[in-house]
Amino acid sequence: MRAIRFDHISKRFPGAPRPAVDDCSFRVEAGAFVVLLGPSGCGKTTLLKMVNRLYEPTGGTIFLDDTDVRRLPVTALRRQIGYVIQQTGLFPHMTVAENIAVVPRLLGWARARVAARVDELLTLVELAPPEFRDRYPAQLSGGQQQRVGLARALAGDPGVILMDEPFSAIDAITREALQDELVRLQRAVRKTVLFVTHDVEEALRLADLIVVMRDGRVVQYDTPLAILARPADPFVAELVGADDMVRRLGLVRVDRVMAPLPPGFHADGLPAIGATDDVRHALSLLLRTGARTLVVREGDAPVGTLALEQILDAARVGAPT
């Protein structure tokens, strides 16, 4: 894992009336999943592409840990950074295995190590190696191609992964499945991820922290819940739908707002919800079943209760973090 620090970064393209990125400073801690969010043209992709020097800044410095990225040879820098884009970027004339193996081979890995890594990553992204190893990209669905693209980005075990709207061209059902997969993978491999999207729901679902951008500047940098509960200005409030209480509840875990089990409590017949589920799910369960109270469980053990009153309190105050 590597930390990324943006120190007064700017980028102005020739002939442009204003900078694409304008004096941006923030830090991405090692192992954090940070989303760059904003409307089209706000500078988020330009900012991302300066990390691996697809664009060079016209002002400021980007650091990987304490190293100025401009002090590293471009090829060496890019081998330390995984990169996933909307169109997957897979080489059509190469098999799945050959696509994933590109960086390990450039790093000089032995053939047996490369083959083992390919199978390990295909298993990690839930594409069975015997079935998918020798296929070509044209023989895969869009979602499968994106899984291969993610496996390729992870192949050289980089400390940083850059993702530029990787799921935006995929249908909604597949996109949601890939988002779930990405959350699972991040828990498993724990990389520093910088992820670009204009989709608010995607940002809220994936991010540890969100950078909200407008006209090349950072408007707010905070947790998803804090941005929804305390938007920095009317632009942020409108962008994220800060007045949507149900959206806010999707960011609050049940165990943060549940009540302790009362003495002599019996859970028989009550609908149950997991302690790590979100409160929006709990509200849906209450409405669907008509129950007044849910029993909260960790595994098979009841650990608390949750009633509508507690959900309403969580929505009103933004809920504890």
PDB file of C-alpha atoms in Angstrom:
ATOM      1  CA  MET A   1       0.000   0.000   0.000  1.00  0.00           C
ATOM      2  CA  ARG A   2       1.169   3.500  -0.809  1.00  0.00           C
ATOM      3  CA  ALA A   3      -0.106   6.899   0.267  1.00  0.00           C
ATOM      4  CA  ILE A   4      -0.764   9.589  -2.362  1.00  0.00           C
ATOM      5  CA  ARG A   5      -0.430  13.299  -1.617  1.00  0.00           C
ATOM      6  CA  PHE A   6      -1.579  16.095  -3.919  1.00  0.00           C
ATOM      7  CA  ASP A   7       0.250  19.336  -3.105  1.00  0.00           C
ATOM      8  CA  HIS A   8      -1.274  22.386  -4.862  1.00  0.00           C
ATOM      9  CA  ILE A   9      -1.730  20.472  -8.116  1.00  0.00           C
ATOM     10  CA  SER A  10      -2.881  22.369 -11.209  1.00  0.00           C
ATOM     11  CA  LYS A  11      -3.230  21.473 -14.867  1.00  0.00           C
ATOM     12  CA  ARG A  12      -3.982  23.909 -17.693  1.00  0.00           C
ATOM     13  CA  PHE A  13      -4.259  22.600 -21.239  1.00  0.00           C
ATOM     14  CA  PRO A  14      -3.040  24.858 -24.084  1.00  0.00           C
ATOM     15  CA  GLY A  15      -5.746  27.242 -25.257  1.00  0.00           C
ATOM     16  CA  ALA A  16      -8.133  26.377 -22.401  1.00  0.00           C
ATOM     17  CA  PRO A  17      -9.895  29.355 -20.774  1.00  0.00           C
ATOM     18  CA  ARG A  18      -9.329  27.997 -17.261  1.00  0.00           C
ATOM     19  CA  PRO A  19      -7.320  25.237 -15.566  1.00  0.00           C
ATOM     20  CA  ALA A  20      -8.746  21.722 -15.777  1.00  0.00           C
ATOM     21  CA  VAL A  21      -7.386  21.184 -12.253  1.00  0.00           C
ATOM     22  CA  ASP A  22      -6.882  24.225 -10.055  1.00  0.00           C
ATOM     23  CA  ASP A  23      -4.717  24.171  -6.896  1.00  0.00           C
ATOM     24  CA  CYS A  24      -5.862  20.820  -5.441  1.00  0.00           C
ATOM     25  CA  SER A  25      -4.353  19.596  -2.183  1.00  0.00           C
ATOM     26  CA  PHE A  26      -5.362  16.489  -0.230  1.00  0.00           C
ATOM     27  CA  ARG A  27      -3.911  13.194   0.992  1.00  0.00           C
ATOM     28  CA  VAL A  28      -5.031   9.639   0.288  1.00  0.00           C
ATOM     29  CA  GLU A  29      -3.866   7.408   3.130  1.00  0.00           C
ATOM     30  CA  ALA A  30      -2.362   4.001   2.384  1.00  0.00           C
ATOM     31  CA  GLY A  31      -5.115   1.410   2.002  1.00  0.00           C
ATOM     32  CA  ALA A  32      -7.935   3.957   1.630  1.00  0.00           C
ATOM     33  CA  PHE A  33     -10.612   3.771  -1.054  1.00  0.00           C
ATOM     34  CA  VAL A  34     -11.104   7.369  -2.203  1.00  0.00           C
ATOM     35  CA  VAL A  35     -13.637   8.400  -4.838  1.00  0.00           C
ATOM     36  CA  LEU A  36     -13.301  11.503  -7.022  1.00  0.00           C
ATOM     37  CA  LEU A  37     -16.885  12.667  -7.585  1.00  0.00           C
ATOM     38  CA  GLY A  38     -18.269  15.482  -9.663  1.00  0.00           C
ATOM     39  CA  PRO A  39     -20.017  16.434 -12.905  1.00  0.00           C
ATOM     40  CA  SER A  40     -18.453  15.978 -16.314  1.00  0.00           C
ATOM     41  CA  GLY A  41     -15.610  18.408 -16.919  1.00  0.00           C
ATOM     42  CA  CYS A  42     -14.866  19.032 -13.238  1.00  0.00           C
ATOM     43  CA  GLY A  43     -11.265  17.758 -13.531  1.00  0.00           C
ATOM     44  CA  LYS A  44     -11.512  14.415 -11.760  1.00  0.00           C
ATOM     45  CA  THR A  45     -10.115  12.274 -14.597  1.00  0.00           C
ATOM     46  CA  THR A  46      -7.372  14.806 -15.304  1.00  0.00           C
ATOM     47  CA  LEU A  47      -6.365  14.692 -11.648  1.00  0.00           C
ATOM     48  CA  LEU A  48      -6.327  10.876 -11.706  1.00  0.00           C
ATOM     49  CA  LYS A  49      -4.167  10.738 -14.833  1.00  0.00           C
ATOM     50  CA  MET A  50      -1.512  12.932 -13.274  1.00  0.00           C
ATOM     51  CA  VAL A  51      -0.817  10.246 -10.663  1.00  0.00           C
ATOM     52  CA  ASN A  52       0.623   7.857 -13.265  1.00  0.00           C
ATOM     53  CA  ARG A  53       1.872  10.733 -15.427  1.00  0.00           C
ATOM     54  CA  LEU A  54      -0.429  10.261 -18.377  1.00  0.00           C
ATOM     55  CA  TYR A  55      -0.677  14.021 -17.882  1.00  0.00           C
ATOM     56  CA  GLU A  56       2.008  16.185 -16.341  1.00  0.00           C
ATOM     57  CA  PRO A  57       0.922  18.917 -13.914  1.00  0.00           C
ATOM     58  CA  THR A  58       1.573  22.538 -14.759  1.00  0.00           C
ATOM     59  CA  GLY A  59       1.870  23.348 -11.061  1.00  0.00           C
ATOM     60  CA  GLY A  60       2.338  21.551  -7.761  1.00  0.00           C
ATOM     61  CA  THR A  61       3.612  18.105  -6.870  1.00  0.00           C
ATOM     62  CA  ILE A  62       2.169  14.608  -6.464  1.00  0.00           C
ATOM     63  CA  PHE A  63       3.888  12.302  -3.997  1.00  0.00           C
ATOM     64  CA  LEU A  64       3.778   8.517  -3.657  1.00  0.00           C
ATOM     65  CA  ASP A  65       4.578   8.236   0.029  1.00  0.00           C
ATOM     66  CA  ASP A  66       7.392  10.812   0.190  1.00  0.00           C
ATOM     67  CA  THR A  67       8.605  10.501  -3.413  1.00  0.00           C
ATOM     68  CA  ASP A  68       7.787  13.088  -6.078  1.00  0.00           C
ATOM     69  CA  VAL A  69       6.374  11.000  -8.943  1.00  0.00           C
ATOM     70  CA  ARG A  70       8.331  13.107 -11.440  1.00  0.00           C
ATOM     71  CA  ARG A  71      11.570  11.762  -9.941  1.00  0.00           C
ATOM     72  CA  LEU A  72      10.609   8.234 -10.999  1.00  0.00           C
ATOM     73  CA  PRO A  73      11.061   6.960 -14.565  1.00  0.00           C
ATOM     74  CA  VAL A  74       7.604   6.824 -16.156  1.00  0.00           C
ATOM     75  CA  THR A  75       7.823   3.102 -16.908  1.00  0.00           C
ATOM     76  CA  ALA A  76       8.932   2.244 -13.380  1.00  0.00           C
ATOM     77  CA  LEU A  77       6.158   4.418 -11.917  1.00  0.00           C
ATOM     78  CA  ARG A  78       3.426   2.802 -14.002  1.00  0.00           C
ATOM     79  CA  ARG A  79       4.550  -0.674 -13.066  1.00  0.00           C
ATOM     80  CA  GLN A  80       3.825   0.271  -9.437  1.00  0.00           C
ATOM     81  CA  ILE A  81       0.288   1.452 -10.259  1.00  0.00           C
ATOM     82  CA  GLY A  82      -2.661  -0.612 -11.469  1.00  0.00           C
ATOM     83  CA  TYR A  83      -4.932   1.163 -13.950  1.00  0.00           C
ATOM     84  CA  VAL A  84      -8.523   0.222 -14.836  1.00  0.00           C
ATOM     85  CA  ILE A  85     -10.539   2.186 -17.404  1.00  0.00           C
ATOM     86  CA  GLN A  86     -14.096   2.161 -18.742  1.00  0.00           C
ATOM     87  CA  GLN A  87     -13.250   0.321 -21.958  1.00  0.00           C
ATOM     88  CA  THR A  88     -11.150  -2.316 -20.070  1.00  0.00           C
ATOM     89  CA  GLY A  89      -8.176  -1.773 -22.401  1.00  0.00           C
ATOM     90  CA  LEU A  90      -7.679  -5.512 -22.879  1.00  0.00           C
ATOM     91  CA  PHE A  91      -5.503  -6.538 -25.807  1.00  0.00           C
ATOM     92  CA  PRO A  92      -7.916  -8.298 -28.208  1.00  0.00           C
ATOM     93  CA  HIS A  93      -5.238 -10.550 -29.737  1.00  0.00           C
ATOM     94  CA  MET A  94      -4.168 -11.897 -26.320  1.00  0.00           C
ATOM     95  CA  THR A  95      -5.907 -14.504 -24.218  1.00  0.00           C
ATOM     96  CA  VAL A  96      -7.216 -13.696 -20.770  1.00  0.00           C
ATOM     97  CA  ALA A  97      -4.120 -15.269 -19.217  1.00  0.00           C
ATOM     98  CA  GLU A  98      -1.796 -13.318 -21.512  1.00  0.00           C
ATOM     99  CA  ASN A  99      -3.578 -10.041 -20.712  1.00  0.00           C
ATOM    100  CA  ILE A 100      -3.241 -10.590 -16.967  1.00  0.00           C
ATOM    101  CA  ALA A 101       0.413 -11.615 -17.351  1.00  0.00           C
ATOM    102  CA  VAL A 102       1.565  -8.428 -19.103  1.00  0.00           C
ATOM    103  CA  VAL A 103       3.021  -6.627 -16.078  1.00  0.00           C
ATOM    104  CA  PRO A 104       4.466  -9.696 -14.317  1.00  0.00           C
ATOM    105  CA  ARG A 105       6.320 -10.555 -17.520  1.00  0.00           C
ATOM    106  CA  LEU A 106       7.628  -6.994 -17.799  1.00  0.00           C
ATOM    107  CA  LEU A 107       8.827  -7.359 -14.207  1.00  0.00           C
ATOM    108  CA  GLY A 108      10.788 -10.456 -15.219  1.00  0.00           C
ATOM    109  CA  TRP A 109       8.831 -13.019 -13.210  1.00  0.00           C
ATOM    110  CA  ALA A 110       9.531 -16.703 -13.884  1.00  0.00           C
ATOM    111  CA  ARG A 111       6.997 -18.493 -16.074  1.00  0.00           C
ATOM    112  CA  ALA A 112       5.700 -20.705 -13.260  1.00  0.00           C
ATOM    113  CA  ARG A 113       5.214 -17.708 -10.977  1.00  0.00           C
ATOM    114  CA  VAL A 114       3.309 -15.842 -13.712  1.00  0.00           C
ATOM    115  CA  ALA A 115       1.028 -18.819 -14.351  1.00  0.00           C
ATOM    116  CA  ALA A 116       0.318 -19.204 -10.642  1.00  0.00           C
ATOM    117  CA  ARG A 117      -0.458 -15.497 -10.328  1.00  0.00           C
ATOM    118  CA  VAL A 118      -2.864 -15.618 -13.286  1.00  0.00           C
ATOM    119  CA  ASP A 119      -4.787 -18.511 -11.746  1.00  0.00           C
ATOM    120  CA  GLU A 120      -4.761 -16.842  -8.318  1.00  0.00           C
ATOM    121  CA  LEU A 121      -6.247 -13.635  -9.702  1.00  0.00           C
ATOM    122  CA  LEU A 122      -8.834 -15.336 -11.895  1.00  0.00           C
ATOM    123  CA  THR A 123      -9.987 -17.202  -8.793  1.00  0.00           C
ATOM    124  CA  LEU A 124     -10.016 -13.949  -6.821  1.00  0.00           C
ATOM    125  CA  VAL A 125     -12.318 -12.243  -9.364  1.00  0.00           C
ATOM    126  CA  GLU A 126     -14.460 -15.389  -9.554  1.00  0.00           C
ATOM    127  CA  LEU A 127     -13.603 -16.461 -13.100  1.00  0.00           C
ATOM    128  CA  ALA A 128     -12.701 -20.156 -13.015  1.00  0.00           C
ATOM    129  CA  PRO A 129      -9.163 -20.498 -14.466  1.00  0.00           C
ATOM    130  CA  PRO A 130      -9.800 -23.692 -16.491  1.00  0.00           C
ATOM    131  CA  GLU A 131     -12.805 -22.038 -18.134  1.00  0.00           C
ATOM    132  CA  PHE A 132     -11.491 -18.523 -18.752  1.00  0.00           C
ATOM    133  CA  ARG A 133      -7.685 -18.695 -18.950  1.00  0.00           C
ATOM    134  CA  ASP A 134      -7.553 -19.364 -22.705  1.00  0.00           C
ATOM    135  CA  ARG A 135     -10.494 -17.262 -23.843  1.00  0.00           C
ATOM    136  CA  TYR A 136     -10.098 -14.023 -25.783  1.00  0.00           C
ATOM    137  CA  PRO A 137     -11.717 -10.715 -24.713  1.00  0.00           C
ATOM    138  CA  ALA A 138     -14.303 -10.931 -27.533  1.00  0.00           C
ATOM    139  CA  GLN A 139     -15.553 -14.166 -25.979  1.00  0.00           C
ATOM    140  CA  LEU A 140     -16.371 -12.456 -22.672  1.00  0.00           C
ATOM    141  CA  SER A 141     -19.310 -10.385 -21.511  1.00  0.00           C
ATOM    142  CA  GLY A 142     -18.744  -6.768 -20.515  1.00  0.00           C
ATOM    143  CA  GLY A 143     -18.767  -7.668 -16.842  1.00  0.00           C
ATOM    144  CA  GLN A 144     -16.303 -10.524 -17.389  1.00  0.00           C
ATOM    145  CA  GLN A 145     -13.995  -8.222 -19.343  1.00  0.00           C
ATOM    146  CA  GLN A 146     -14.052  -5.732 -16.498  1.00  0.00           C
ATOM    147  CA  ARG A 147     -13.158  -8.504 -14.021  1.00  0.00           C
ATOM    148  CA  VAL A 148     -10.193  -9.447 -16.202  1.00  0.00           C
ATOM    149  CA  GLY A 149      -9.207  -5.772 -16.352  1.00  0.00           C
ATOM    150  CA  LEU A 150      -9.233  -5.628 -12.573  1.00  0.00           C
ATOM    151  CA  ALA A 151      -7.202  -8.836 -12.334  1.00  0.00           C
ATOM    152  CA  ARG A 152      -4.645  -7.373 -14.745  1.00  0.00           C
ATOM    153  CA  ALA A 153      -4.402  -4.206 -12.650  1.00  0.00           C
ATOM    154  CA  LEU A 154      -3.644  -6.333  -9.586  1.00  0.00           C
ATOM    155  CA  ALA A 155      -1.224  -8.687 -11.336  1.00  0.00           C
ATOM    156  CA  GLY A 156       2.050  -7.004 -10.380  1.00  0.00           C
ATOM    157  CA  ASP A 157       0.856  -6.465  -6.796  1.00  0.00           C
ATOM    158  CA  PRO A 158       0.889  -2.637  -7.089  1.00  0.00           C
ATOM    159  CA  GLY A 159       0.429  -0.453  -4.041  1.00  0.00           C
ATOM    160  CA  VAL A 160      -1.991   1.868  -5.863  1.00  0.00           C
ATOM    161  CA  ILE A 161      -4.967   1.188  -8.155  1.00  0.00           C
ATOM    162  CA  LEU A 162      -6.412   3.965 -10.340  1.00  0.00           C
ATOM    163  CA  MET A 163      -9.937   3.383 -11.672  1.00  0.00           C
ATOM    164  CA  ASP A 164     -11.480   5.753 -14.219  1.00  0.00           C
ATOM    165  CA  GLU A 165     -15.271   5.188 -14.384  1.00  0.00           C
ATOM    166  CA  PRO A 166     -14.670   1.453 -14.870  1.00  0.00           C
ATOM    167  CA  PHE A 167     -18.324   0.394 -14.605  1.00  0.00           C
ATOM    168  CA  SER A 168     -20.092   3.245 -16.409  1.00  0.00           C
ATOM    169  CA  ALA A 169     -20.609   1.364 -19.707  1.00  0.00           C
ATOM    170  CA  ILE A 170     -22.095  -1.724 -18.022  1.00  0.00           C
ATOM    171  CA  ASP A 171     -25.774  -2.475 -17.402  1.00  0.00           C
ATOM    172  CA  ALA A 172     -27.173  -1.654 -13.962  1.00  0.00           C
ATOM    173  CA  ILE A 173     -27.443  -5.234 -12.668  1.00  0.00           C
ATOM    174  CA  THR A 174     -23.901  -6.168 -13.707  1.00  0.00           C
ATOM    175  CA  ARG A 175     -22.618  -2.850 -12.419  1.00  0.00           C
ATOM    176  CA  GLU A 176     -24.056  -3.481  -8.960  1.00  0.00           C
ATOM    177  CA  ALA A 177     -22.535  -6.967  -8.921  1.00  0.00           C
ATOM    178  CA  LEU A 178     -19.131  -5.556  -9.884  1.00  0.00           C
ATOM    179  CA  GLN A 179     -19.374  -2.911  -7.169  1.00  0.00           C
ATOM    180  CA  ASP A 180     -20.033  -5.668  -4.630  1.00  0.00           C
ATOM    181  CA  GLU A 181     -17.092  -7.596  -6.054  1.00  0.00           C
ATOM    182  CA  LEU A 182     -14.825  -4.578  -5.762  1.00  0.00           C
ATOM    183  CA  VAL A 183     -15.799  -4.086  -2.108  1.00  0.00           C
ATOM    184  CA  ARG A 184     -15.004  -7.758  -1.450  1.00  0.00           C
ATOM    185  CA  LEU A 185     -11.675  -7.544  -3.266  1.00  0.00           C
ATOM    186  CA  GLN A 186     -10.660  -4.410  -1.396  1.00  0.00           C
ATOM    187  CA  ARG A 187     -11.290  -6.172   1.905  1.00  0.00           C
ATOM    188  CA  ALA A 188      -9.167  -9.089   0.683  1.00  0.00           C
ATOM    189  CA  VAL A 189      -6.176  -7.281  -0.872  1.00  0.00           C
ATOM    190  CA  ARG A 190      -6.353  -3.801   0.725  1.00  0.00           C
ATOM    191  CA  LYS A 191      -4.898  -1.487  -1.919  1.00  0.00           C
ATOM    192  CA  THR A 192      -4.845   2.300  -2.069  1.00  0.00           C
ATOM    193  CA  VAL A 193      -7.627   3.017  -4.579  1.00  0.00           C
ATOM    194  CA  LEU A 194      -8.430   6.271  -6.370  1.00  0.00           C
ATOM    195  CA  PHE A 195     -11.741   5.831  -8.218  1.00  0.00           C
ATOM    196  CA  VAL A 196     -13.392   8.324 -10.591  1.00  0.00           C
ATOM    197  CA  THR A 197     -17.171   8.437 -11.016  1.00  0.00           C
ATOM    198  CA  HIS A 198     -19.990  10.874 -11.668  1.00  0.00           C
ATOM    199  CA  ASP A 199     -22.496   8.444 -10.128  1.00  0.00           C
ATOM    200  CA  VAL A 200     -23.426   9.494  -6.597  1.00  0.00           C
ATOM    201  CA  GLU A 201     -24.847   6.109  -5.560  1.00  0.00           C
ATOM    202  CA  GLU A 202     -21.663   4.398  -6.717  1.00  0.00           C
ATOM    203  CA  ALA A 203     -19.520   6.849  -4.764  1.00  0.00           C
ATOM    204  CA  LEU A 204     -21.554   6.441  -1.587  1.00  0.00           C
ATOM    205  CA  ARG A 205     -21.499   2.677  -1.899  1.00  0.00           C
ATOM    206  CA  LEU A 206     -17.751   2.266  -2.458  1.00  0.00           C
ATOM    207  CA  ALA A 207     -15.878   5.098  -0.807  1.00  0.00           C
ATOM    208  CA  ASP A 208     -14.105   5.401   2.502  1.00  0.00           C
ATOM    209  CA  LEU A 209     -13.726   9.075   1.608  1.00  0.00           C
ATOM    210  CA  ILE A 210     -15.086  11.221  -1.225  1.00  0.00           C
ATOM    211  CA  VAL A 211     -13.415  14.164  -2.967  1.00  0.00           C
ATOM    212  CA  VAL A 212     -16.168  16.366  -4.412  1.00  0.00           C
ATOM    213  CA  MET A 213     -14.862  18.459  -7.309  1.00  0.00           C
ATOM    214  CA  ARG A 214     -16.246  21.427  -9.206  1.00  0.00           C
ATOM    215  CA  ASP A 215     -14.528  23.506 -11.907  1.00  0.00           C
ATOM    216  CA  GLY A 216     -11.177  21.879 -11.195  1.00  0.00           C
ATOM    217  CA  ARG A 217     -11.224  22.503  -7.444  1.00  0.00           C
ATOM    218  CA  VAL A 218     -11.816  20.339  -4.395  1.00  0.00           C
ATOM    219  CA  VAL A 219     -15.054  21.530  -2.786  1.00  0.00           C
ATOM    220  CA  GLN A 220     -15.241  18.947   0.009  1.00  0.00           C
ATOM    221  CA  TYR A 221     -13.207  15.944   1.185  1.00  0.00           C
ATOM    222  CA  ASP A 222     -14.886  13.803   3.815  1.00  0.00           C
ATOM    223  CA  THR A 223     -16.647  10.523   4.555  1.00  0.00           C
ATOM    224  CA  PRO A 224     -19.812   9.737   2.579  1.00  0.00           C
ATOM    225  CA  LEU A 225     -21.990  10.131   5.662  1.00  0.00           C
ATOM    226  CA  ALA A 226     -20.431  13.459   6.642  1.00  0.00           C
ATOM    227  CA  ILE A 227     -20.906  14.806   3.105  1.00  0.00           C
ATOM    228  CA  LEU A 228     -24.579  13.814   3.129  1.00  0.00           C
ATOM    229  CA  ALA A 229     -25.175  15.116   6.645  1.00  0.00           C
ATOM    230  CA  ARG A 230     -23.019  18.267   6.411  1.00  0.00           C
ATOM    231  CA  PRO A 231     -22.493  19.300   2.771  1.00  0.00           C
ATOM    232  CA  ALA A 232     -19.985  22.118   2.371  1.00  0.00           C
ATOM    233  CA  ASP A 233     -22.232  24.286   0.191  1.00  0.00           C
ATOM    234  CA  PRO A 234     -25.454  24.188  -1.888  1.00  0.00           C
ATOM    235  CA  PHE A 235     -23.598  22.662  -4.867  1.00  0.00           C
ATOM    236  CA  VAL A 236     -22.507  19.650  -2.816  1.00  0.00           C
ATOM    237  CA  ALA A 237     -25.941  19.344  -1.202  1.00  0.00           C
ATOM    238  CA  GLU A 238     -27.649  19.228  -4.589  1.00  0.00           C
ATOM    239  CA  LEU A 239     -25.044  16.919  -6.139  1.00  0.00           C
ATOM    240  CA  VAL A 240     -25.308  14.218  -3.461  1.00  0.00           C
ATOM    241  CA  GLY A 241     -28.994  14.677  -2.617  1.00  0.00           C
ATOM    242  CA  ALA A 242     -28.281  15.636   0.968  1.00  0.00           C
ATOM    243  CA  ASP A 243     -31.990  16.009   1.749  1.00  0.00           C
ATOM    244  CA  ASP A 244     -32.620  12.352   0.859  1.00  0.00           C
ATOM    245  CA  MET A 245     -32.955  10.777   4.302  1.00  0.00           C
ATOM    246  CA  VAL A 246     -33.327   7.249   2.936  1.00  0.00           C
ATOM    247  CA  ARG A 247     -30.029   7.586   1.026  1.00  0.00           C
ATOM    248  CA  ARG A 248     -28.362   8.703   4.244  1.00  0.00           C
ATOM    249  CA  LEU A 249     -29.670   5.648   6.089  1.00  0.00           C
ATOM    250  CA  GLY A 250     -27.888   3.433   3.572  1.00  0.00           C
ATOM    251  CA  LEU A 251     -24.583   4.602   5.075  1.00  0.00           C
ATOM    252  CA  VAL A 252     -25.428   3.833   8.690  1.00  0.00           C
ATOM    253  CA  ARG A 253     -24.810   0.383  10.137  1.00  0.00           C
ATOM    254  CA  VAL A 254     -27.513  -1.201  12.267  1.00  0.00           C
ATOM    255  CA  ASP A 255     -25.151  -1.810  15.190  1.00  0.00           C
ATOM    256  CA  ARG A 256     -24.508   1.953  15.407  1.00  0.00           C
ATOM    257  CA  VAL A 257     -28.106   2.773  16.284  1.00  0.00           C
ATOM    258  CA  MET A 258     -29.605  -0.381  17.790  1.00  0.00           C
ATOM    259  CA  ALA A 259     -30.774  -0.580  21.385  1.00  0.00           C
ATOM    260  CA  PRO A 260     -29.327  -3.145  23.816  1.00  0.00           C
ATOM    261  CA  LEU A 261     -31.359  -6.251  24.509  1.00  0.00           C
ATOM    262  CA  PRO A 262     -33.860  -5.596  27.315  1.00  0.00           C
ATOM    263  CA  PRO A 263     -33.936  -8.010  30.284  1.00  0.00           C
ATOM    264  CA  GLY A 264     -35.876 -11.178  29.551  1.00  0.00           C
ATOM    265  CA  PHE A 265     -36.105 -10.369  25.830  1.00  0.00           C
ATOM    266  CA  HIS A 266     -37.471 -13.117  23.568  1.00  0.00           C
ATOM    267  CA  ALA A 267     -36.772 -12.880  19.828  1.00  0.00           C
ATOM    268  CA  ASP A 268     -39.329 -15.517  18.844  1.00  0.00           C
ATOM    269  CA  GLY A 269     -41.304 -14.466  15.763  1.00  0.00           C
ATOM    270  CA  LEU A 270     -39.510 -11.152  15.230  1.00  0.00           C
ATOM    271  CA  PRO A 271     -37.854 -10.432  11.872  1.00  0.00           C
ATOM    272  CA  ALA A 272     -34.077 -10.441  12.150  1.00  0.00           C
ATOM    273  CA  ILE A 273     -31.401  -8.259  10.602  1.00  0.00           C
ATOM    274  CA  GLY A 274     -27.619  -8.471  10.733  1.00  0.00           C
ATOM    275  CA  ALA A 275     -25.667  -6.080  12.934  1.00  0.00           C
ATOM    276  CA  THR A 276     -23.519  -4.972   9.986  1.00  0.00           C
ATOM    277  CA  ASP A 277     -26.455  -4.422   7.602  1.00  0.00           C
ATOM    278  CA  ASP A 278     -27.412  -0.846   6.802  1.00  0.00           C
ATOM    279  CA  VAL A 279     -30.358   0.971   8.353  1.00  0.00           C
ATOM    280  CA  ARG A 280     -32.041   1.496   4.962  1.00  0.00           C
ATOM    281  CA  HIS A 281     -32.309  -2.290   4.702  1.00  0.00           C
ATOM    282  CA  ALA A 282     -33.761  -2.364   8.222  1.00  0.00           C
ATOM    283  CA  LEU A 283     -36.393   0.232   7.305  1.00  0.00           C
ATOM    284  CA  SER A 284     -37.369  -1.786   4.243  1.00  0.00           C
ATOM    285  CA  LEU A 285     -37.715  -4.912   6.383  1.00  0.00           C
ATOM    286  CA  LEU A 286     -39.943  -3.122   8.907  1.00  0.00           C
ATOM    287  CA  LEU A 287     -42.204  -1.804   6.154  1.00  0.00           C
ATOM    288  CA  ARG A 288     -42.348  -5.140   4.338  1.00  0.00           C
ATOM    289  CA  THR A 289     -43.184  -7.221   7.410  1.00  0.00           C
ATOM    290  CA  GLY A 290     -45.274  -4.704   9.348  1.00  0.00           C
ATOM    291  CA  ALA A 291     -43.240  -5.465  12.473  1.00  0.00           C
ATOM    292  CA  ARG A 292     -42.685  -2.778  15.095  1.00  0.00           C
ATOM    293  CA  THR A 293     -39.253  -4.071  16.123  1.00  0.00           C
ATOM    294  CA  LEU A 294     -36.419  -6.046  14.566  1.00  0.00           C
ATOM    295  CA  VAL A 295     -34.042  -8.299  16.432  1.00  0.00           C
ATOM    296  CA  VAL A 296     -30.415  -7.592  15.565  1.00  0.00           C
ATOM    297  CA  ARG A 297     -28.158 -10.624  15.266  1.00  0.00           C
ATOM    298  CA  GLU A 298     -24.448 -11.334  15.030  1.00  0.00           C
ATOM    299  CA  GLY A 299     -24.395 -14.810  13.584  1.00  0.00           C
ATOM    300  CA  ASP A 300     -27.123 -16.703  15.431  1.00  0.00           C
ATOM    301  CA  ALA A 301     -26.922 -14.633  18.601  1.00  0.00           C
ATOM    302  CA  PRO A 302     -29.309 -11.714  19.285  1.00  0.00           C
ATOM    303  CA  VAL A 303     -27.332  -8.619  20.270  1.00  0.00           C
ATOM    304  CA  GLY A 304     -29.914  -5.819  20.173  1.00  0.00           C
ATOM    305  CA  THR A 305     -33.180  -4.476  18.839  1.00  0.00           C
ATOM    306  CA  LEU A 306     -34.090  -1.830  16.303  1.00  0.00           C
ATOM    307  CA  ALA A 307     -37.382   0.024  16.095  1.00  0.00           C
ATOM    308  CA  LEU A 308     -38.717   2.687  13.743  1.00  0.00           C
ATOM    309  CA  GLU A 309     -38.130   5.425  16.330  1.00  0.00           C
ATOM    310  CA  GLN A 310     -34.389   4.746  16.340  1.00  0.00           C
ATOM    311  CA  ILE A 311     -34.283   4.789  12.538  1.00  0.00           C
ATOM    312  CA  LEU A 312     -36.049   8.162  12.484  1.00  0.00           C
ATOM    313  CA  ASP A 313     -33.604   9.543  15.045  1.00  0.00           C
ATOM    314  CA  ALA A 314     -30.680   8.315  12.911  1.00  0.00           C
ATOM    315  CA  ALA A 315     -32.094  10.052   9.842  1.00  0.00           C
ATOM    316  CA  ARG A 316     -32.684  13.344  11.650  1.00  0.00           C
ATOM    317  CA  VAL A 317     -29.249  13.733  13.201  1.00  0.00           C
ATOM    318  CA  GLY A 318     -27.142  12.092  10.482  1.00  0.00           C
ATOM    319  CA  ALA A 319     -26.438   9.156  12.766  1.00  0.00           C
ATOM    320  CA  PRO A 320     -23.259   8.397  14.658  1.00  0.00           C
ATOM    321  CA  THR A 321     -20.138   7.529  12.657  1.00  0.00           C
TER     322      THR A 321
END
